[in-house]
């Protein structure tokens, strides 16, 4: 798949090209690869919940775990801290970020706004092959859900949404990816022992595809916003039932939707 389809899977950049000839360049590539590998594997471990919220991590432990020197370990930890997966405590130790209802609400409010913008920018550029691929992915999601294969469902769902946002700029896609990963981390932390389908809805995908096929940029953006709003409200209902998610509702209104269309806060997406 092309670069656009990888926007939620991880950033893709070229390695550094230091001065000093082929030997220096090779060494730079090795260092870059080591940092990227450690960063990617640590991020996945956090998202999966292998590393628990509040757990301390050090460059020494990371270096030993991945068989690298402390330099790439420190750089990988720095990157994860910038992305919001790690936070420094008063003792200057890095710890896995802990969940908060406020942050989850903020993450989804931002996702709603960026999703509607990216979808509106993309729909006029979609080709028939894109639309056919979205339809095929819907079928794959239905099959995966019937079989209880959550990971297959998740992979197909990611690609489906990537297609209707792929026309946005690389800067927007980078922000969308960052927010997606944050939401994935919180979902993994709090829904690990629950029904995975709580945070997903198959029912919104046909509407998104319908608007894409019609070339309706505004309607497609609103459908994408509705989908994320339902996911967000479902999660908030499960995790913080006493909190009124004002930011999520306002983001949906700004995105062009009607709050009544979402349903009550305790209505879960299925």
PDB file of C-alpha atoms in Angstrom:
ATOM      1  CA  UNK A   1       0.000   0.000   0.000  1.00  0.00           C
ATOM      2  CA  UNK A   2       1.018   3.591  -0.510  1.00  0.00           C
ATOM      3  CA  UNK A   3       2.135   6.154   2.040  1.00  0.00           C
ATOM      4  CA  UNK A   4      -1.397   7.466   2.596  1.00  0.00           C
ATOM      5  CA  UNK A   5      -2.659   4.079   3.728  1.00  0.00           C
ATOM      6  CA  UNK A   6       0.089   3.907   6.374  1.00  0.00           C
ATOM      7  CA  UNK A   7      -0.918   7.087   8.155  1.00  0.00           C
ATOM      8  CA  UNK A   8      -2.175   5.347  11.302  1.00  0.00           C
ATOM      9  CA  UNK A   9       0.416   2.629  11.359  1.00  0.00           C
ATOM     10  CA  UNK A  10       3.417   4.791  12.177  1.00  0.00           C
ATOM     11  CA  UNK A  11       5.391   7.630  10.701  1.00  0.00           C
ATOM     12  CA  UNK A  12       7.602   6.894   7.730  1.00  0.00           C
ATOM     13  CA  UNK A  13      10.620   9.117   7.319  1.00  0.00           C
ATOM     14  CA  UNK A  14      13.985   8.775   5.713  1.00  0.00           C
ATOM     15  CA  UNK A  15      17.101   7.996   7.779  1.00  0.00           C
ATOM     16  CA  UNK A  16      19.642  10.721   8.522  1.00  0.00           C
ATOM     17  CA  UNK A  17      22.471  11.285   6.074  1.00  0.00           C
ATOM     18  CA  UNK A  18      25.447  12.486   8.151  1.00  0.00           C
ATOM     19  CA  UNK A  19      28.642  13.734   6.565  1.00  0.00           C
ATOM     20  CA  UNK A  20      31.652  11.463   6.515  1.00  0.00           C
ATOM     21  CA  UNK A  21      31.123   9.206   3.533  1.00  0.00           C
ATOM     22  CA  UNK A  22      29.565   5.767   3.158  1.00  0.00           C
ATOM     23  CA  UNK A  23      30.748   4.473   6.544  1.00  0.00           C
ATOM     24  CA  UNK A  24      29.215   7.382   8.440  1.00  0.00           C
ATOM     25  CA  UNK A  25      26.016   7.097   6.423  1.00  0.00           C
ATOM     26  CA  UNK A  26      25.764   3.374   7.180  1.00  0.00           C
ATOM     27  CA  UNK A  27      26.319   4.016  10.874  1.00  0.00           C
ATOM     28  CA  UNK A  28      23.671   6.722  10.822  1.00  0.00           C
ATOM     29  CA  UNK A  29      21.193   4.382   9.191  1.00  0.00           C
ATOM     30  CA  UNK A  30      21.851   1.709  11.799  1.00  0.00           C
ATOM     31  CA  UNK A  31      21.353   4.172  14.648  1.00  0.00           C
ATOM     32  CA  UNK A  32      18.167   5.482  13.053  1.00  0.00           C
ATOM     33  CA  UNK A  33      16.817   1.963  12.547  1.00  0.00           C
ATOM     34  CA  UNK A  34      17.578   1.036  16.154  1.00  0.00           C
ATOM     35  CA  UNK A  35      15.683   4.078  17.453  1.00  0.00           C
ATOM     36  CA  UNK A  36      12.702   3.405  15.179  1.00  0.00           C
ATOM     37  CA  UNK A  37      12.527  -0.268  16.170  1.00  0.00           C
ATOM     38  CA  UNK A  38      12.660   0.446  19.889  1.00  0.00           C
ATOM     39  CA  UNK A  39      10.186   3.302  19.572  1.00  0.00           C
ATOM     40  CA  UNK A  40       7.713   1.217  17.560  1.00  0.00           C
ATOM     41  CA  UNK A  41       7.876  -1.832  19.830  1.00  0.00           C
ATOM     42  CA  UNK A  42       7.583   0.203  23.023  1.00  0.00           C
ATOM     43  CA  UNK A  43       4.615   2.108  21.657  1.00  0.00           C
ATOM     44  CA  UNK A  44       2.863  -1.128  20.734  1.00  0.00           C
ATOM     45  CA  UNK A  45       3.585  -2.554  24.189  1.00  0.00           C
ATOM     46  CA  UNK A  46       1.970   0.506  25.773  1.00  0.00           C
ATOM     47  CA  UNK A  47      -1.061   0.398  23.482  1.00  0.00           C
ATOM     48  CA  UNK A  48      -1.564  -3.330  24.096  1.00  0.00           C
ATOM     49  CA  UNK A  49      -1.313  -2.779  27.828  1.00  0.00           C
ATOM     50  CA  UNK A  50       1.844  -4.867  28.300  1.00  0.00           C
ATOM     51  CA  UNK A  51       3.291  -1.850  30.099  1.00  0.00           C
ATOM     52  CA  UNK A  52       0.862  -0.648  32.739  1.00  0.00           C
ATOM     53  CA  UNK A  53      -0.243   2.939  33.434  1.00  0.00           C
ATOM     54  CA  UNK A  54       2.025   4.517  36.039  1.00  0.00           C
ATOM     55  CA  UNK A  55       4.810   1.980  35.447  1.00  0.00           C
ATOM     56  CA  UNK A  56       8.284   3.535  35.397  1.00  0.00           C
ATOM     57  CA  UNK A  57      10.588   2.979  32.428  1.00  0.00           C
ATOM     58  CA  UNK A  58      14.280   3.771  32.195  1.00  0.00           C
ATOM     59  CA  UNK A  59      16.766   3.872  29.346  1.00  0.00           C
ATOM     60  CA  UNK A  60      18.799   1.153  31.075  1.00  0.00           C
ATOM     61  CA  UNK A  61      15.823  -1.232  31.205  1.00  0.00           C
ATOM     62  CA  UNK A  62      14.822  -0.426  27.629  1.00  0.00           C
ATOM     63  CA  UNK A  63      18.370  -0.939  26.358  1.00  0.00           C
ATOM     64  CA  UNK A  64      18.556  -4.342  28.059  1.00  0.00           C
ATOM     65  CA  UNK A  65      15.116  -5.366  26.844  1.00  0.00           C
ATOM     66  CA  UNK A  66      15.853  -4.642  23.180  1.00  0.00           C
ATOM     67  CA  UNK A  67      19.580  -5.342  23.130  1.00  0.00           C
ATOM     68  CA  UNK A  68      20.623  -1.825  22.128  1.00  0.00           C
ATOM     69  CA  UNK A  69      22.821   0.853  23.635  1.00  0.00           C
ATOM     70  CA  UNK A  70      21.378   3.514  25.938  1.00  0.00           C
ATOM     71  CA  UNK A  71      21.551   6.185  23.221  1.00  0.00           C
ATOM     72  CA  UNK A  72      18.753   4.791  20.971  1.00  0.00           C
ATOM     73  CA  UNK A  73      16.853   3.785  24.110  1.00  0.00           C
ATOM     74  CA  UNK A  74      16.927   7.371  25.401  1.00  0.00           C
ATOM     75  CA  UNK A  75      15.910   8.737  21.993  1.00  0.00           C
ATOM     76  CA  UNK A  76      12.976   6.318  21.733  1.00  0.00           C
ATOM     77  CA  UNK A  77      11.808   7.328  25.213  1.00  0.00           C
ATOM     78  CA  UNK A  78      12.124  11.005  24.298  1.00  0.00           C
ATOM     79  CA  UNK A  79       9.942  10.447  21.227  1.00  0.00           C
ATOM     80  CA  UNK A  80       7.306   8.623  23.270  1.00  0.00           C
ATOM     81  CA  UNK A  81       7.291  11.420  25.820  1.00  0.00           C
ATOM     82  CA  UNK A  82       6.736  13.992  23.058  1.00  0.00           C
ATOM     83  CA  UNK A  83       3.854  11.884  21.719  1.00  0.00           C
ATOM     84  CA  UNK A  84       2.238  11.799  25.158  1.00  0.00           C
ATOM     85  CA  UNK A  85       2.733   8.119  25.980  1.00  0.00           C
ATOM     86  CA  UNK A  86       5.190   8.878  28.795  1.00  0.00           C
ATOM     87  CA  UNK A  87       5.244  11.551  31.463  1.00  0.00           C
ATOM     88  CA  UNK A  88       7.951  12.662  33.860  1.00  0.00           C
ATOM     89  CA  UNK A  89       7.249  12.487  37.587  1.00  0.00           C
ATOM     90  CA  UNK A  90       8.662  14.721  40.303  1.00  0.00           C
ATOM     91  CA  UNK A  91      11.721  12.541  40.526  1.00  0.00           C
ATOM     92  CA  UNK A  92      12.318  13.024  36.793  1.00  0.00           C
ATOM     93  CA  UNK A  93      11.482   9.392  36.111  1.00  0.00           C
ATOM     94  CA  UNK A  94       9.442   8.550  33.054  1.00  0.00           C
ATOM     95  CA  UNK A  95       6.207   6.674  33.609  1.00  0.00           C
ATOM     96  CA  UNK A  96       3.506   5.267  31.349  1.00  0.00           C
ATOM     97  CA  UNK A  97       0.764   7.864  31.113  1.00  0.00           C
ATOM     98  CA  UNK A  98      -2.330   7.191  33.199  1.00  0.00           C
ATOM     99  CA  UNK A  99      -5.859   7.505  31.910  1.00  0.00           C
ATOM    100  CA  UNK A 100      -8.117  10.465  32.631  1.00  0.00           C
ATOM    101  CA  UNK A 101     -11.646  11.172  31.420  1.00  0.00           C
ATOM    102  CA  UNK A 102     -10.661  14.738  30.577  1.00  0.00           C
ATOM    103  CA  UNK A 103      -7.841  13.653  28.295  1.00  0.00           C
ATOM    104  CA  UNK A 104      -9.906  10.988  26.579  1.00  0.00           C
ATOM    105  CA  UNK A 105     -12.630  13.533  25.921  1.00  0.00           C
ATOM    106  CA  UNK A 106     -10.102  16.012  24.548  1.00  0.00           C
ATOM    107  CA  UNK A 107      -8.511  13.402  22.277  1.00  0.00           C
ATOM    108  CA  UNK A 108     -11.851  12.444  20.733  1.00  0.00           C
ATOM    109  CA  UNK A 109     -12.989  16.053  20.351  1.00  0.00           C
ATOM    110  CA  UNK A 110      -9.852  16.743  18.322  1.00  0.00           C
ATOM    111  CA  UNK A 111     -10.289  13.553  16.307  1.00  0.00           C
ATOM    112  CA  UNK A 112     -13.849  14.527  15.400  1.00  0.00           C
ATOM    113  CA  UNK A 113     -12.787  17.940  14.109  1.00  0.00           C
ATOM    114  CA  UNK A 114      -9.798  16.664  12.140  1.00  0.00           C
ATOM    115  CA  UNK A 115     -11.763  13.734  10.753  1.00  0.00           C
ATOM    116  CA  UNK A 116     -14.520  15.901   9.322  1.00  0.00           C
ATOM    117  CA  UNK A 117     -11.991  18.294   7.797  1.00  0.00           C
ATOM    118  CA  UNK A 118      -9.908  15.518   6.251  1.00  0.00           C
ATOM    119  CA  UNK A 119     -12.982  13.724   4.913  1.00  0.00           C
ATOM    120  CA  UNK A 120     -14.331  16.880   3.295  1.00  0.00           C
ATOM    121  CA  UNK A 121     -10.962  17.463   1.640  1.00  0.00           C
ATOM    122  CA  UNK A 122     -10.738  13.855   0.440  1.00  0.00           C
ATOM    123  CA  UNK A 123     -14.166  13.032  -0.978  1.00  0.00           C
ATOM    124  CA  UNK A 124     -13.797  15.143  -4.150  1.00  0.00           C
ATOM    125  CA  UNK A 125     -10.556  13.248  -4.923  1.00  0.00           C
ATOM    126  CA  UNK A 126     -11.813   9.683  -4.410  1.00  0.00           C
ATOM    127  CA  UNK A 127     -11.695   7.303  -7.355  1.00  0.00           C
ATOM    128  CA  UNK A 128     -13.844   4.265  -8.083  1.00  0.00           C
ATOM    129  CA  UNK A 129     -11.075   1.957  -6.903  1.00  0.00           C
ATOM    130  CA  UNK A 130     -11.090   3.739  -3.530  1.00  0.00           C
ATOM    131  CA  UNK A 131     -14.843   3.309  -3.200  1.00  0.00           C
ATOM    132  CA  UNK A 132     -14.653  -0.350  -4.197  1.00  0.00           C
ATOM    133  CA  UNK A 133     -11.943  -0.914  -1.629  1.00  0.00           C
ATOM    134  CA  UNK A 134     -14.068   0.700   1.096  1.00  0.00           C
ATOM    135  CA  UNK A 135     -16.961  -1.594   0.200  1.00  0.00           C
ATOM    136  CA  UNK A 136     -14.702  -4.650   0.329  1.00  0.00           C
ATOM    137  CA  UNK A 137     -13.389  -3.575   3.716  1.00  0.00           C
ATOM    138  CA  UNK A 138     -16.947  -3.286   5.037  1.00  0.00           C
ATOM    139  CA  UNK A 139     -17.529  -6.899   4.045  1.00  0.00           C
ATOM    140  CA  UNK A 140     -14.298  -7.917   5.713  1.00  0.00           C
ATOM    141  CA  UNK A 141     -15.341  -6.148   8.919  1.00  0.00           C
ATOM    142  CA  UNK A 142     -18.701  -7.909   8.891  1.00  0.00           C
ATOM    143  CA  UNK A 143     -17.020 -11.306   8.449  1.00  0.00           C
ATOM    144  CA  UNK A 144     -14.450 -10.583  11.157  1.00  0.00           C
ATOM    145  CA  UNK A 145     -17.062  -9.467  13.624  1.00  0.00           C
ATOM    146  CA  UNK A 146     -19.176 -12.557  12.944  1.00  0.00           C
ATOM    147  CA  UNK A 147     -16.113 -14.720  13.585  1.00  0.00           C
ATOM    148  CA  UNK A 148     -15.129 -12.761  16.685  1.00  0.00           C
ATOM    149  CA  UNK A 149     -11.778 -11.834  15.138  1.00  0.00           C
ATOM    150  CA  UNK A 150     -11.267  -8.416  16.681  1.00  0.00           C
ATOM    151  CA  UNK A 151      -7.782  -7.776  15.311  1.00  0.00           C
ATOM    152  CA  UNK A 152      -8.896  -8.472  11.730  1.00  0.00           C
ATOM    153  CA  UNK A 153     -11.867  -6.155  12.309  1.00  0.00           C
ATOM    154  CA  UNK A 154      -9.591  -3.427  13.660  1.00  0.00           C
ATOM    155  CA  UNK A 155      -7.160  -3.621  10.731  1.00  0.00           C
ATOM    156  CA  UNK A 156      -9.986  -3.383   8.179  1.00  0.00           C
ATOM    157  CA  UNK A 157     -11.617  -0.534  10.107  1.00  0.00           C
ATOM    158  CA  UNK A 158      -8.370   1.444  10.150  1.00  0.00           C
ATOM    159  CA  UNK A 159      -7.918   1.127   6.397  1.00  0.00           C
ATOM    160  CA  UNK A 160     -11.563   2.020   5.715  1.00  0.00           C
ATOM    161  CA  UNK A 161     -11.225   5.313   7.570  1.00  0.00           C
ATOM    162  CA  UNK A 162      -7.803   6.014   6.119  1.00  0.00           C
ATOM    163  CA  UNK A 163      -9.260   5.987   2.620  1.00  0.00           C
ATOM    164  CA  UNK A 164     -11.873   8.671   3.251  1.00  0.00           C
ATOM    165  CA  UNK A 165      -9.223  10.888   4.910  1.00  0.00           C
ATOM    166  CA  UNK A 166      -6.270  10.218   2.622  1.00  0.00           C
ATOM    167  CA  UNK A 167      -6.558  13.503   0.705  1.00  0.00           C
ATOM    168  CA  UNK A 168      -5.542  15.612   3.698  1.00  0.00           C
ATOM    169  CA  UNK A 169      -2.059  17.069   4.060  1.00  0.00           C
ATOM    170  CA  UNK A 170       0.744  15.102   5.666  1.00  0.00           C
ATOM    171  CA  UNK A 171       0.614  17.473   8.629  1.00  0.00           C
ATOM    172  CA  UNK A 172      -3.060  16.717   9.244  1.00  0.00           C
ATOM    173  CA  UNK A 173      -2.521  12.994   8.791  1.00  0.00           C
ATOM    174  CA  UNK A 174       0.314  13.075  11.315  1.00  0.00           C
ATOM    175  CA  UNK A 175      -1.942  14.733  13.875  1.00  0.00           C
ATOM    176  CA  UNK A 176      -4.729  12.235  13.146  1.00  0.00           C
ATOM    177  CA  UNK A 177      -2.329   9.332  13.635  1.00  0.00           C
ATOM    178  CA  UNK A 178      -1.083  10.735  16.946  1.00  0.00           C
ATOM    179  CA  UNK A 179      -4.619  11.149  18.264  1.00  0.00           C
ATOM    180  CA  UNK A 180      -5.624   7.694  17.036  1.00  0.00           C
ATOM    181  CA  UNK A 181      -2.741   6.122  18.914  1.00  0.00           C
ATOM    182  CA  UNK A 182      -3.648   7.985  22.088  1.00  0.00           C
ATOM    183  CA  UNK A 183      -7.258   6.804  21.809  1.00  0.00           C
ATOM    184  CA  UNK A 184      -6.065   3.248  21.125  1.00  0.00           C
ATOM    185  CA  UNK A 185      -3.916   3.288  24.215  1.00  0.00           C
ATOM    186  CA  UNK A 186      -6.752   4.388  26.484  1.00  0.00           C
ATOM    187  CA  UNK A 187      -9.128   1.892  24.902  1.00  0.00           C
ATOM    188  CA  UNK A 188      -6.650  -0.941  25.444  1.00  0.00           C
ATOM    189  CA  UNK A 189      -6.069   0.054  29.055  1.00  0.00           C
ATOM    190  CA  UNK A 190      -9.728   0.232  30.018  1.00  0.00           C
ATOM    191  CA  UNK A 191     -11.405  -2.280  27.729  1.00  0.00           C
ATOM    192  CA  UNK A 192      -8.860  -5.072  27.987  1.00  0.00           C
ATOM    193  CA  UNK A 193     -11.228  -7.415  29.775  1.00  0.00           C
ATOM    194  CA  UNK A 194     -14.436  -6.162  28.162  1.00  0.00           C
ATOM    195  CA  UNK A 195     -16.336  -6.683  24.945  1.00  0.00           C
ATOM    196  CA  UNK A 196     -14.131  -5.169  22.237  1.00  0.00           C
ATOM    197  CA  UNK A 197     -17.165  -4.211  20.179  1.00  0.00           C
ATOM    198  CA  UNK A 198     -18.218  -1.605  22.741  1.00  0.00           C
ATOM    199  CA  UNK A 199     -16.055   1.081  21.151  1.00  0.00           C
ATOM    200  CA  UNK A 200     -16.952   0.313  17.544  1.00  0.00           C
ATOM    201  CA  UNK A 201     -19.969   0.668  15.339  1.00  0.00           C
ATOM    202  CA  UNK A 202     -20.508  -1.080  12.025  1.00  0.00           C
ATOM    203  CA  UNK A 203     -23.709   0.815  11.352  1.00  0.00           C
ATOM    204  CA  UNK A 204     -21.999   4.091  10.429  1.00  0.00           C
ATOM    205  CA  UNK A 205     -19.749   2.699   7.705  1.00  0.00           C
ATOM    206  CA  UNK A 206     -22.468   2.314   5.044  1.00  0.00           C
ATOM    207  CA  UNK A 207     -23.493   5.937   5.558  1.00  0.00           C
ATOM    208  CA  UNK A 208     -19.925   7.154   5.171  1.00  0.00           C
ATOM    209  CA  UNK A 209     -19.511   5.115   1.979  1.00  0.00           C
ATOM    210  CA  UNK A 210     -22.861   6.343   0.655  1.00  0.00           C
ATOM    211  CA  UNK A 211     -21.801   9.966   1.074  1.00  0.00           C
ATOM    212  CA  UNK A 212     -18.426   9.241  -0.494  1.00  0.00           C
ATOM    213  CA  UNK A 213     -20.062   7.621  -3.528  1.00  0.00           C
ATOM    214  CA  UNK A 214     -22.380  10.610  -3.910  1.00  0.00           C
ATOM    215  CA  UNK A 215     -19.426  13.015  -3.824  1.00  0.00           C
ATOM    216  CA  UNK A 216     -21.088  14.733  -0.874  1.00  0.00           C
ATOM    217  CA  UNK A 217     -18.141  16.238   0.996  1.00  0.00           C
ATOM    218  CA  UNK A 218     -20.234  17.951   3.666  1.00  0.00           C
ATOM    219  CA  UNK A 219     -22.417  14.886   4.224  1.00  0.00           C
ATOM    220  CA  UNK A 220     -19.403  12.588   4.329  1.00  0.00           C
ATOM    221  CA  UNK A 221     -17.694  14.794   6.873  1.00  0.00           C
ATOM    222  CA  UNK A 222     -20.823  14.822   9.021  1.00  0.00           C
ATOM    223  CA  UNK A 223     -21.108  11.006   8.761  1.00  0.00           C
ATOM    224  CA  UNK A 224     -17.469  10.591   9.834  1.00  0.00           C
ATOM    225  CA  UNK A 225     -18.043  12.965  12.743  1.00  0.00           C
ATOM    226  CA  UNK A 226     -21.166  11.046  13.774  1.00  0.00           C
ATOM    227  CA  UNK A 227     -19.247   7.781  13.789  1.00  0.00           C
ATOM    228  CA  UNK A 228     -16.456   9.076  16.022  1.00  0.00           C
ATOM    229  CA  UNK A 229     -18.955  10.824  18.286  1.00  0.00           C
ATOM    230  CA  UNK A 230     -20.807   7.564  18.854  1.00  0.00           C
ATOM    231  CA  UNK A 231     -17.563   5.761  19.612  1.00  0.00           C
ATOM    232  CA  UNK A 232     -16.529   8.527  22.017  1.00  0.00           C
ATOM    233  CA  UNK A 233     -19.868   8.592  23.824  1.00  0.00           C
ATOM    234  CA  UNK A 234     -19.843   4.809  24.155  1.00  0.00           C
ATOM    235  CA  UNK A 235     -16.416   4.892  25.758  1.00  0.00           C
ATOM    236  CA  UNK A 236     -17.339   7.767  28.043  1.00  0.00           C
ATOM    237  CA  UNK A 237     -20.485   5.922  29.111  1.00  0.00           C
ATOM    238  CA  UNK A 238     -18.399   2.892  30.070  1.00  0.00           C
ATOM    239  CA  UNK A 239     -15.473   4.691  31.657  1.00  0.00           C
ATOM    240  CA  UNK A 240     -16.861   7.917  33.113  1.00  0.00           C
ATOM    241  CA  UNK A 241     -20.659   7.612  33.257  1.00  0.00           C
ATOM    242  CA  UNK A 242     -21.040  10.637  35.554  1.00  0.00           C
ATOM    243  CA  UNK A 243     -19.135  13.007  33.277  1.00  0.00           C
ATOM    244  CA  UNK A 244     -20.984  15.183  30.767  1.00  0.00           C
ATOM    245  CA  UNK A 245     -18.765  15.101  27.631  1.00  0.00           C
ATOM    246  CA  UNK A 246     -19.356  18.710  26.640  1.00  0.00           C
ATOM    247  CA  UNK A 247     -16.240  18.934  24.451  1.00  0.00           C
ATOM    248  CA  UNK A 248     -17.297  15.917  22.403  1.00  0.00           C
ATOM    249  CA  UNK A 249     -20.809  17.256  21.867  1.00  0.00           C
ATOM    250  CA  UNK A 250     -19.513  20.705  20.941  1.00  0.00           C
ATOM    251  CA  UNK A 251     -16.985  19.235  18.515  1.00  0.00           C
ATOM    252  CA  UNK A 252     -19.814  17.345  16.829  1.00  0.00           C
ATOM    253  CA  UNK A 253     -21.870  20.526  16.538  1.00  0.00           C
ATOM    254  CA  UNK A 254     -18.901  22.418  15.083  1.00  0.00           C
ATOM    255  CA  UNK A 255     -18.418  19.549  12.623  1.00  0.00           C
ATOM    256  CA  UNK A 256     -21.878  20.255  11.253  1.00  0.00           C
ATOM    257  CA  UNK A 257     -23.932  17.608  13.010  1.00  0.00           C
ATOM    258  CA  UNK A 258     -26.969  17.810  15.230  1.00  0.00           C
ATOM    259  CA  UNK A 259     -26.524  16.633  18.809  1.00  0.00           C
ATOM    260  CA  UNK A 260     -29.947  14.970  18.716  1.00  0.00           C
ATOM    261  CA  UNK A 261     -28.724  12.647  15.975  1.00  0.00           C
ATOM    262  CA  UNK A 262     -26.213  11.060  18.316  1.00  0.00           C
ATOM    263  CA  UNK A 263     -28.749   9.885  20.841  1.00  0.00           C
ATOM    264  CA  UNK A 264     -28.507   9.942  24.625  1.00  0.00           C
ATOM    265  CA  UNK A 265     -25.167   9.655  26.376  1.00  0.00           C
ATOM    266  CA  UNK A 266     -25.949   6.142  27.640  1.00  0.00           C
ATOM    267  CA  UNK A 267     -26.735   4.791  24.190  1.00  0.00           C
ATOM    268  CA  UNK A 268     -23.852   2.547  23.211  1.00  0.00           C
ATOM    269  CA  UNK A 269     -22.510   2.076  19.718  1.00  0.00           C
ATOM    270  CA  UNK A 270     -23.039  -1.462  18.507  1.00  0.00           C
TER     271      UNK A 270
END
